[in-house]
CSV table of C-alpha atoms and ligand atoms in Angstrom, one decimal:
chain,number,residue,atom,x,y,z
A,1,MET,CA,20.9,4.3,-20.5
A,2,PRO,CA,23.6,7.1,-21.9
A,3,ARG,CA,26.6,7.1,-19.6
A,4,ALA,CA,26.3,11.1,-18.6
A,5,GLU,CA,22.5,10.8,-17.8
A,6,ARG,CA,23.6,8.0,-15.3
A,7,ARG,CA,25.9,9.9,-13.8
A,8,SER,CA,23.3,12.4,-13.2
A,9,ALA,CA,20.6,10.0,-12.4
A,10,PRO,CA,20.3,9.1,-8.3
A,11,ALA,CA,21.6,6.2,-6.9
A,12,VAL,CA,19.1,4.3,-5.4
A,13,GLY,CA,18.9,1.9,-3.0
A,14,ILE,CA,16.0,-0.5,-1.7
A,15,VAL,CA,15.5,-2.0,1.9
A,16,GLY,CA,13.6,-5.3,1.2
A,17,ALA,CA,14.2,-5.6,-2.4
A,18,THR,CA,14.1,-9.4,-2.1
A,19,GLY,CA,10.4,-9.0,-0.3
A,20,MET,CA,7.3,-9.0,-2.2
A,21,VAL,CA,7.2,-4.8,-2.6
A,22,GLY,CA,10.5,-4.8,-2.7
A,23,GLN,CA,10.0,-7.4,-6.1
A,24,GLU,CA,7.2,-4.5,-7.3
A,25,LEU,CA,9.3,-1.7,-7.1
A,26,LEU,CA,12.0,-2.8,-9.0
A,27,ALA,CA,9.4,-3.9,-11.9
A,28,LEU,CA,8.1,-0.2,-11.5
A,29,LEU,CA,11.3,1.2,-11.7
A,30,GLU,CA,12.4,-0.6,-14.9
A,31,ARG,CA,8.5,-0.3,-16.3
A,32,ARG,CA,8.1,3.7,-15.6
A,33,ARG,CA,11.9,3.9,-16.9
A,34,PHE,CA,12.8,5.9,-13.9
A,35,PRO,CA,15.9,7.2,-13.7
A,36,VAL,CA,18.6,4.9,-11.6
A,37,GLY,CA,22.0,6.1,-11.4
A,38,SER,CA,23.2,2.7,-9.9
A,39,LEU,CA,21.3,0.0,-7.3
A,40,ALA,CA,22.2,-0.9,-4.1
A,41,ALA,CA,19.6,-3.8,-2.8
A,42,PHE,CA,19.3,-5.4,0.4
A,43,SER,CA,17.3,-7.7,2.4
A,44,SER,CA,17.4,-9.6,5.5
A,45,GLY,CA,21.3,-10.8,4.5
A,46,SER,CA,19.9,-14.5,6.4
A,47,PHE,CA,20.7,-16.2,3.0
A,48,ARG,CA,22.5,-15.0,0.2
A,49,LYS,CA,20.5,-13.7,-2.6
A,50,SER,CA,20.3,-11.0,-5.6
A,51,VAL,CA,17.5,-9.4,-7.5
A,52,ARG,CA,17.1,-8.9,-10.7
A,53,PHE,CA,17.4,-5.0,-12.3
A,54,ARG,CA,17.4,-3.9,-15.9
A,55,GLY,CA,18.4,-7.9,-17.2
A,56,ARG,CA,21.1,-8.1,-14.8
A,57,ALA,CA,21.7,-9.8,-11.5
A,58,CYS,CA,21.9,-7.5,-8.4
A,59,ALA,CA,23.6,-8.6,-4.9
A,60,ALA,CA,21.1,-8.4,-1.8
A,61,PRO,CA,23.4,-8.4,1.1
A,62,ALA,CA,22.1,-7.3,4.4
A,63,PRO,CA,22.1,-3.4,4.9
A,64,THR,CA,25.1,-1.5,6.3
A,65,THR,CA,25.0,2.1,7.1
A,66,ALA,CA,28.4,2.6,4.7
A,67,ALA,CA,26.9,0.9,2.0
A,68,LEU,CA,23.2,3.3,2.0
A,69,ARG,CA,25.1,6.2,2.6
A,70,ARG,CA,26.2,6.2,-1.2
A,71,CYS,CA,22.4,6.3,-2.0
A,72,SER,CA,20.4,9.8,-2.4
A,73,LEU,CA,17.7,7.6,-3.0
A,74,ILE,CA,16.6,5.3,-0.7
A,75,PHE,CA,13.0,3.5,-0.6
A,76,PHE,CA,12.6,1.2,3.0
A,77,VAL,CA,10.4,-1.7,1.6
A,78,SER,CA,11.3,-4.1,4.8
A,79,ALA,CA,9.8,-4.0,8.9
A,80,ASP,CA,8.8,-1.3,11.0
A,81,GLU,CA,11.8,-2.0,13.3
A,82,VAL,CA,14.4,-1.5,10.1
A,83,SER,CA,13.2,1.7,9.4
A,84,ARG,CA,13.4,2.7,12.7
A,85,ARG,CA,17.0,1.9,13.5
A,86,LEU,CA,18.2,3.2,9.7
A,87,ALA,CA,15.9,5.6,7.6
A,88,PRO,CA,15.9,8.7,10.0
A,89,ALA,CA,19.9,9.5,10.0
A,90,LEU,CA,20.0,8.9,6.4
A,91,ALA,CA,17.5,11.5,5.6
A,92,ASP,CA,19.3,13.6,8.4
A,93,SER,CA,22.5,13.3,6.2
A,94,GLY,CA,21.0,14.6,3.2
A,95,ALA,CA,19.6,10.9,1.4
A,96,TRP,CA,15.6,11.2,0.2
A,97,VAL,CA,14.0,8.3,2.4
A,98,ILE,CA,10.8,6.8,1.4
A,99,ASP,CA,9.3,4.9,3.9
A,100,ASP,CA,6.6,1.8,3.2
A,101,SER,CA,7.0,0.6,7.0
A,102,SER,CA,4.3,2.6,9.5
A,103,ALA,CA,6.6,3.7,11.7
A,104,PHE,CA,6.4,7.2,11.1
A,105,ARG,CA,3.3,7.5,8.9
A,106,LEU,CA,1.7,9.7,12.0
A,107,ASP,CA,4.9,11.9,13.1
A,108,PRO,CA,3.8,15.0,12.4
A,109,LYS,CA,7.2,15.8,11.1
A,110,VAL,CA,7.5,13.3,8.5
A,111,PRO,CA,4.6,14.4,5.4
A,112,LEU,CA,2.6,11.3,4.8
A,113,VAL,CA,1.8,11.4,1.0
A,114,ILE,CA,-0.6,10.1,-1.9
A,115,PRO,CA,0.8,12.2,-4.4
A,116,GLU,CA,-3.0,12.3,-6.7
A,117,VAL,CA,-4.2,13.9,-3.4
A,118,ASN,CA,-1.5,15.5,-1.4
A,119,ALA,CA,1.5,15.9,-2.8
A,120,SER,CA,1.6,19.9,-1.3
A,121,ALA,CA,2.6,18.1,1.9
A,122,LEU,CA,6.5,17.3,0.2
A,123,ARG,CA,8.8,20.2,1.4
A,124,PRO,CA,12.4,20.0,0.7
A,125,ASP,CA,13.6,20.2,4.0
A,126,ARG,CA,11.8,17.0,5.1
A,127,ARG,CA,13.6,13.9,3.5
A,128,LEU,CA,11.9,11.2,5.3
A,129,VAL,CA,8.8,10.6,3.5
A,130,ALA,CA,6.2,8.3,4.3
A,131,GLY,CA,3.8,6.0,2.1
A,132,PRO,CA,0.4,5.1,3.9
A,133,ASN,CA,-1.2,2.4,4.6
A,134,CYS,CA,-2.5,-0.3,1.9
A,135,THR,CA,-5.8,-0.7,3.1
A,136,MET,CA,-6.8,3.1,3.2
A,137,THR,CA,-4.8,4.2,0.1
A,138,GLY,CA,-7.9,3.3,-1.9
A,139,LEU,CA,-10.4,4.9,0.0
A,140,ALA,CA,-8.4,8.4,0.2
A,141,VAL,CA,-7.6,7.9,-3.5
A,142,ALA,CA,-11.4,7.5,-4.0
A,143,GLY,CA,-12.9,9.7,-1.8
A,144,PHE,CA,-11.2,12.5,-2.1
A,145,ALA,CA,-13.1,14.4,-4.8
A,146,LEU,CA,-15.9,14.1,-3.0
A,147,HIS,CA,-14.3,15.4,0.0
A,148,GLU,CA,-13.1,18.2,-1.5
A,149,ALA,CA,-16.8,19.5,-3.1
A,150,ALA,CA,-18.8,18.6,-0.4
A,151,GLU,CA,-16.7,17.3,2.8
A,152,VAL,CA,-16.9,14.1,4.4
A,153,ARG,CA,-17.8,13.9,7.8
A,154,GLU,CA,-17.9,10.1,8.4
A,155,VAL,CA,-16.8,6.9,6.8
A,156,ARG,CA,-17.7,3.8,7.8
A,157,LEU,CA,-16.0,1.2,5.9
A,158,ALA,CA,-15.7,-2.8,6.2
A,159,SER,CA,-12.1,-4.3,4.3
A,160,TYR,CA,-11.7,-7.6,2.6
A,161,GLN,CA,-7.7,-7.8,2.5
A,162,ALA,CA,-5.6,-10.0,0.6
A,163,VAL,CA,-3.1,-12.3,2.2
A,164,SER,CA,-0.3,-10.6,0.6
A,165,GLY,CA,-0.9,-7.8,2.7
A,166,ALA,CA,0.4,-9.7,5.5
A,167,GLY,CA,4.1,-9.9,3.4
A,168,ARG,CA,5.6,-13.3,1.7
A,169,ALA,CA,5.5,-15.7,4.7
A,170,ALA,CA,1.5,-15.6,5.1
A,171,LEU,CA,1.1,-15.9,1.3
A,172,LEU,CA,3.1,-19.4,0.8
A,173,GLU,CA,0.8,-20.2,4.5
A,174,PHE,CA,-2.1,-19.6,2.5
A,175,PHE,CA,-1.0,-21.7,-0.8
A,176,ASP,CA,0.0,-25.3,2.1
A,177,GLN,CA,-3.1,-24.3,3.3
A,178,ALA,CA,-5.4,-24.3,0.1
A,179,ALA,CA,-3.0,-27.4,-1.5
A,180,ARG,CA,-4.1,-29.3,1.9
A,181,GLN,CA,-7.4,-28.8,1.5
A,182,ARG,CA,-7.5,-30.3,-2.5
A,183,ALA,CA,-5.5,-32.9,-1.4
A,184,GLU,CA,-8.5,-33.8,1.5
A,185,LEU,CA,-10.8,-33.7,-1.4
A,186,ARG,CA,-9.9,-36.2,-3.4
A,187,LEU,CA,-8.9,-38.5,-0.2
A,188,ARG,CA,-13.1,-38.1,0.8
A,189,GLY,CA,-13.1,-39.5,-2.8
A,190,GLY,CA,-15.1,-36.0,-3.8
A,191,LYS,CA,-17.4,-35.6,-0.9
A,192,ALA,CA,-16.7,-31.6,0.5
A,193,PRO,CA,-14.7,-32.4,3.2
A,194,VAL,CA,-15.9,-30.4,6.5
A,195,PRO,CA,-12.9,-27.8,7.1
A,196,ARG,CA,-11.1,-28.2,10.0
A,197,ALA,CA,-9.9,-25.2,12.1
A,198,ARG,CA,-5.8,-25.6,11.2
A,199,LYS,CA,-2.8,-23.7,13.3
A,200,ALA,CA,-1.0,-21.1,11.9
A,201,SER,CA,1.8,-18.6,12.5
A,202,ALA,CA,2.0,-15.5,10.0
A,203,LEU,CA,-1.9,-14.8,10.4
A,204,PRO,CA,-4.0,-15.2,13.7
A,205,ARG,CA,-6.3,-17.9,12.3
A,206,ALA,CA,-6.0,-20.3,9.3
A,207,ILE,CA,-7.4,-18.4,5.9
A,208,ALA,CA,-8.0,-21.1,3.0
A,209,GLY,CA,-11.8,-21.3,3.3
A,210,ASN,CA,-11.8,-18.8,6.3
A,211,VAL,CA,-12.4,-15.1,6.8
A,212,VAL,CA,-10.7,-13.2,9.6
A,213,PRO,CA,-11.8,-10.7,11.1
A,214,GLN,CA,-8.7,-9.4,12.6
A,215,VAL,CA,-5.9,-7.6,10.9
A,216,GLY,CA,-2.9,-6.4,13.4
A,217,SER,CA,-3.3,-6.7,17.6
A,218,PHE,CA,-6.4,-5.8,19.4
A,219,ASP,CA,-6.0,-2.9,21.7
A,220,ASP,CA,-8.6,-2.5,25.2
A,221,ALA,CA,-11.5,-1.2,23.2
A,222,GLY,CA,-11.4,-4.3,21.2
A,223,GLU,CA,-10.4,-2.0,18.0
A,224,SER,CA,-7.6,-3.9,15.7
A,225,SER,CA,-4.2,-1.7,14.9
A,226,GLU,CA,-5.3,-1.8,11.2
A,227,GLU,CA,-8.1,-0.2,12.0
A,228,ARG,CA,-6.6,2.3,14.6
A,229,LYS,CA,-4.0,3.2,11.0
A,230,VAL,CA,-7.0,3.6,8.6
A,231,ALA,CA,-8.7,6.0,10.9
A,232,ALA,CA,-5.8,8.4,11.9
A,233,GLU,CA,-4.1,8.0,8.2
A,234,LEU,CA,-7.2,9.4,6.3
A,235,ARG,CA,-7.5,11.9,8.9
A,236,LYS,CA,-3.4,13.1,8.1
A,237,ILE,CA,-3.7,12.5,4.4
A,238,TRP,CA,-7.3,14.3,4.1
A,239,SER,CA,-5.6,17.3,6.7
A,240,ALA,CA,-9.2,16.2,8.3
A,241,PRO,CA,-8.8,16.0,12.0
A,242,GLY,CA,-12.6,16.1,13.0
A,243,LEU,CA,-13.5,12.9,10.5
A,244,ARG,CA,-15.2,10.4,12.5
A,245,VAL,CA,-13.8,6.7,11.0
A,246,SER,CA,-15.2,3.3,12.1
A,247,VAL,CA,-13.9,0.5,10.5
A,248,THR,CA,-14.2,-3.6,10.7
A,249,ALA,CA,-10.9,-4.9,8.9
A,250,VAL,CA,-10.5,-8.1,7.8
A,251,ARG,CA,-8.8,-10.7,6.1
A,252,VAL,CA,-10.0,-12.7,2.8
A,253,PRO,CA,-8.5,-15.7,1.0
A,254,VAL,CA,-7.2,-13.4,-1.9
A,255,VAL,CA,-4.0,-13.4,-3.1
A,256,ARG,CA,-3.5,-9.8,-4.0
A,257,GLY,CA,-6.3,-6.8,-4.1
A,258,HIS,CA,-7.8,-5.0,-0.9
A,259,SER,CA,-11.6,-4.2,-1.5
A,260,LEU,CA,-13.8,-2.1,1.1
A,261,ALA,CA,-17.1,-1.2,1.2
A,262,ALA,CA,-17.5,2.2,1.9
A,263,TRP,CA,-20.7,4.6,3.2
A,264,LEU,CA,-19.4,8.2,3.4
A,265,THR,CA,-21.2,11.3,4.9
A,266,LEU,CA,-21.2,14.4,3.8
A,267,ARG,CA,-21.4,17.9,5.0
A,268,ARG,CA,-23.4,18.9,2.0
A,269,ARG,CA,-25.5,17.6,-0.2
A,270,LEU,CA,-23.7,15.8,-3.4
A,271,ALA,CA,-26.1,13.9,-5.9
A,272,PRO,CA,-25.7,10.3,-6.8
A,273,ALA,CA,-25.0,11.8,-10.7
A,274,ALA,CA,-23.2,14.5,-9.8
A,275,ALA,CA,-20.9,12.5,-7.5
A,276,ALA,CA,-20.4,10.3,-10.0
A,277,LYS,CA,-19.2,12.6,-12.3
A,278,LEU,CA,-16.3,13.9,-9.7
A,279,LEU,CA,-15.4,10.5,-9.4
A,280,ALA,CA,-15.0,9.9,-13.3
A,281,ASN,CA,-12.4,12.9,-13.3
A,282,ALA,CA,-10.8,12.0,-10.3
A,283,PRO,CA,-7.0,11.2,-10.7
A,284,GLY,CA,-5.9,7.9,-10.1
A,285,LEU,CA,-9.2,6.3,-9.9
A,286,ARG,CA,-11.1,4.1,-12.8
A,287,PHE,CA,-15.1,4.7,-11.8
A,288,PHE,CA,-17.3,2.2,-12.7
A,289,ARG,CA,-20.6,3.9,-14.0
A,290,ASP,CA,-22.1,0.2,-14.4
A,291,GLY,CA,-20.9,-3.1,-13.3
A,292,TYR,CA,-17.7,-3.5,-10.4
A,293,PRO,CA,-14.4,-4.2,-10.0
A,294,THR,CA,-12.7,-7.4,-8.2
A,295,PRO,CA,-9.4,-7.9,-7.0
A,296,LEU,CA,-8.9,-11.1,-9.4
A,297,GLU,CA,-9.8,-8.5,-12.4
A,298,THR,CA,-7.7,-5.5,-11.8
A,299,ALA,CA,-4.8,-6.9,-9.4
A,300,GLY,CA,-1.2,-5.9,-11.2
A,301,SER,CA,-2.8,-2.9,-12.5
A,302,ASP,CA,-2.0,0.7,-11.1
A,303,PRO,CA,-5.4,2.5,-10.5
A,304,VAL,CA,-7.4,2.3,-7.6
A,305,TYR,CA,-10.7,1.0,-8.9
A,306,ALA,CA,-14.4,1.9,-7.5
A,307,GLY,CA,-17.7,1.4,-8.3
A,308,ARG,CA,-21.5,0.6,-7.3
A,309,LEU,CA,-21.9,3.9,-6.1
A,310,ARG,CA,-25.6,4.6,-4.7
A,311,PRO,CA,-27.1,6.6,-2.3
A,312,GLY,CA,-27.3,5.2,1.6
A,313,ALA,CA,-29.8,5.1,3.9
A,314,ALA,CA,-28.5,8.2,6.3
A,315,ALA,CA,-28.8,12.1,5.0
A,316,GLY,CA,-26.0,13.0,3.2
A,317,GLU,CA,-24.3,9.3,2.8
A,318,LEU,CA,-23.4,7.4,-0.7
A,319,ALA,CA,-21.7,3.9,-0.6
A,320,LEU,CA,-19.2,3.2,-2.6
A,321,TRP,CA,-17.2,0.0,-3.5
A,322,ILE,CA,-13.4,0.6,-3.7
A,323,VAL,CA,-10.3,-2.2,-4.8
A,324,SER,CA,-6.9,-1.3,-5.3
A,325,ASP,CA,-3.3,-3.4,-6.0
A,326,ASN,CA,-2.2,-3.4,-2.1
A,327,LEU,CA,1.3,-4.2,-3.2
A,328,LEU,CA,1.3,-1.6,-6.3
A,329,LYS,CA,-0.9,1.3,-5.6
A,330,GLY,CA,-1.1,0.7,-1.9
A,331,ALA,CA,3.1,0.6,-1.9
A,332,ALA,CA,5.6,0.2,-4.1
A,333,LEU,CA,3.8,2.5,-6.9
A,334,ASN,CA,2.7,5.1,-4.7
A,335,SER,CA,6.9,5.1,-3.1
A,336,VAL,CA,7.7,5.3,-7.1
A,337,GLN,CA,5.4,8.1,-7.5
A,338,ILE,CA,6.6,10.3,-4.9
A,339,ALA,CA,10.3,9.7,-6.0
A,340,GLU,CA,8.9,10.7,-9.5
A,341,GLU,CA,6.9,13.8,-8.1
A,342,LEU,CA,10.7,14.5,-6.2
A,343,LEU,CA,12.4,14.8,-9.7
A,344,ARG,CA,9.8,16.6,-11.1
A,345,ARG,CA,10.4,19.3,-8.5
A,346,ARG,CA,14.3,19.0,-9.0
A,347,TRP,CA,14.5,17.9,-5.3
A,348,LEU,CA,16.0,14.6,-6.2
A,349,SER,CA,19.2,14.3,-8.5
B,401,NAP,N1,2.5,-6.1,1.5
B,401,NAP,C1,1.5,-5.2,1.3
B,401,NAP,O1,0.4,-5.1,0.3
B,401,NAP,C2,2.3,-3.9,1.6
B,401,NAP,C3,1.6,-2.8,1.9
B,401,NAP,C4,2.3,-1.2,2.5
B,401,NAP,C5,3.0,-1.5,2.6
B,401,NAP,N2,3.6,-2.7,2.9
B,401,NAP,C6,5.1,-2.2,4.3
B,401,NAP,O2,6.2,-2.5,3.1
B,401,NAP,C7,7.1,-3.4,3.8
B,401,NAP,C8,7.6,-4.7,3.4
B,401,NAP,O3,6.1,-5.6,3.0
B,401,NAP,P1,6.1,-6.9,2.2
B,401,NAP,O4,5.0,-7.5,1.9
B,401,NAP,O5,6.9,-6.8,1.0
B,401,NAP,O6,7.1,-7.9,3.2
B,401,NAP,P2,7.6,-9.2,2.5
B,401,NAP,O7,7.2,-10.0,1.2
B,401,NAP,O8,7.9,-9.8,4.1
B,401,NAP,O9,9.4,-8.7,2.5
B,401,NAP,C9,10.4,-8.0,3.7
B,401,NAP,C10,11.5,-7.9,2.9
B,401,NAP,O10,12.0,-7.1,4.0
B,401,NAP,C11,13.6,-7.7,4.2
B,401,NAP,N3,13.5,-8.0,5.9
B,401,NAP,C12,13.2,-8.3,6.4
B,401,NAP,N4,14.2,-8.4,8.1
B,401,NAP,C13,15.0,-7.5,7.3
B,401,NAP,C14,16.2,-6.7,8.2
B,401,NAP,N5,16.2,-7.5,9.5
B,401,NAP,N6,17.2,-5.7,7.4
B,401,NAP,C15,16.6,-6.1,6.4
B,401,NAP,N7,15.6,-6.8,5.7
B,401,NAP,C16,14.8,-6.9,5.9
B,401,NAP,C17,13.6,-9.2,3.8
B,401,NAP,O11,14.6,-9.7,3.2
B,401,NAP,P3,14.9,-11.5,3.0
B,401,NAP,O12,14.0,-11.9,1.5
B,401,NAP,O13,16.0,-12.1,3.3
B,401,NAP,O14,13.6,-12.8,4.1
B,401,NAP,C18,12.3,-9.1,2.4
B,401,NAP,O15,13.0,-8.1,1.6
B,401,NAP,C19,6.2,-3.5,5.2
B,401,NAP,O16,7.0,-2.4,5.9
B,401,NAP,C20,4.9,-3.7,5.5
B,401,NAP,O17,4.3,-3.5,6.3
B,401,NAP,C21,3.6,-3.9,2.5
């Protein structure tokens, strides 16, 4: 980038740059040629770490307020507690803060934004902006065209969530468990081992060879925190406070890419052919008229994917299969798209 251009480009900070979302964020800033005047990368600081950006190594120490105050755009991709502690004061002092944690998503003063759906929620005086839950994002993008055309009044949903959605520690634990299962098969001379429940620490149960109907912690009514987030955030993003949402959130042994089986009940009748046309033209969505997307075949790519559109059993109900990369559209890509929208509006310099 020429020096004059670099001087006018934002000073970018990334808190959590060494994590899975942080690494995707760095790659996206490069790939999408986002103007970065200077980069300040941060990690937990527990080990000496660095990240690579535009061919150079950049040290990633623990964040300090002094270092963050030199940034005009800060991405928070670390943990709720870190965002809660640092983000509001930085936004108050004039920096744009895009937070991928769940700390502020339901705060009425904080816009919760998916640019294809509700870029209009961005305001020049609301500098702390939240990105949504990665499970909800696919549904919010895929279902929005149907909601605009015929008003979705009820959503029923089962999720099949990748292990990377729970962070790097969960993914490492999954790979260790899978390697142990492979070793057991060899030890038993190829005879199928009877899987044994193993201890898990990053997730509530072992995930290799398993399916776990718990994402987050349960409340007194038996609903998980992930299920509550999906419902509340969808109502906020679609500005649909009366929307009824039932969710069963499930972790599956998939590396990346969350899948959803969704049933949407519409207030106004919409024939499947008309719905297919809307989905084929929806921004950010790639719709399969035939066949269907899977996480393995779509991981690492930007769009939300949908297929298997068909009528449901109830009146006005449509069934849809949705897949999206939790680390990209579910997190890093959405945050970069928010920043691009701020640039486009000339609110960020
Ligand atoms: N994974 C997803 O699919 C997804 C989707 C949507 C939103 N999110 C959100 O994005 C954030 C990051 O998720 P992730 O999956 O990338 O997690 P991760 O792989 O576990 O990475 C966490 C990052 O945060 C840093 N960190 C941890 N504690 C810190 C502290 N006290 N101060 C500063 N930095 C600290 C870590 O640094 P070290 O390298 O030093 O440990 C690492 O860079 C979370 O808030 C998560 O809820 C994740």
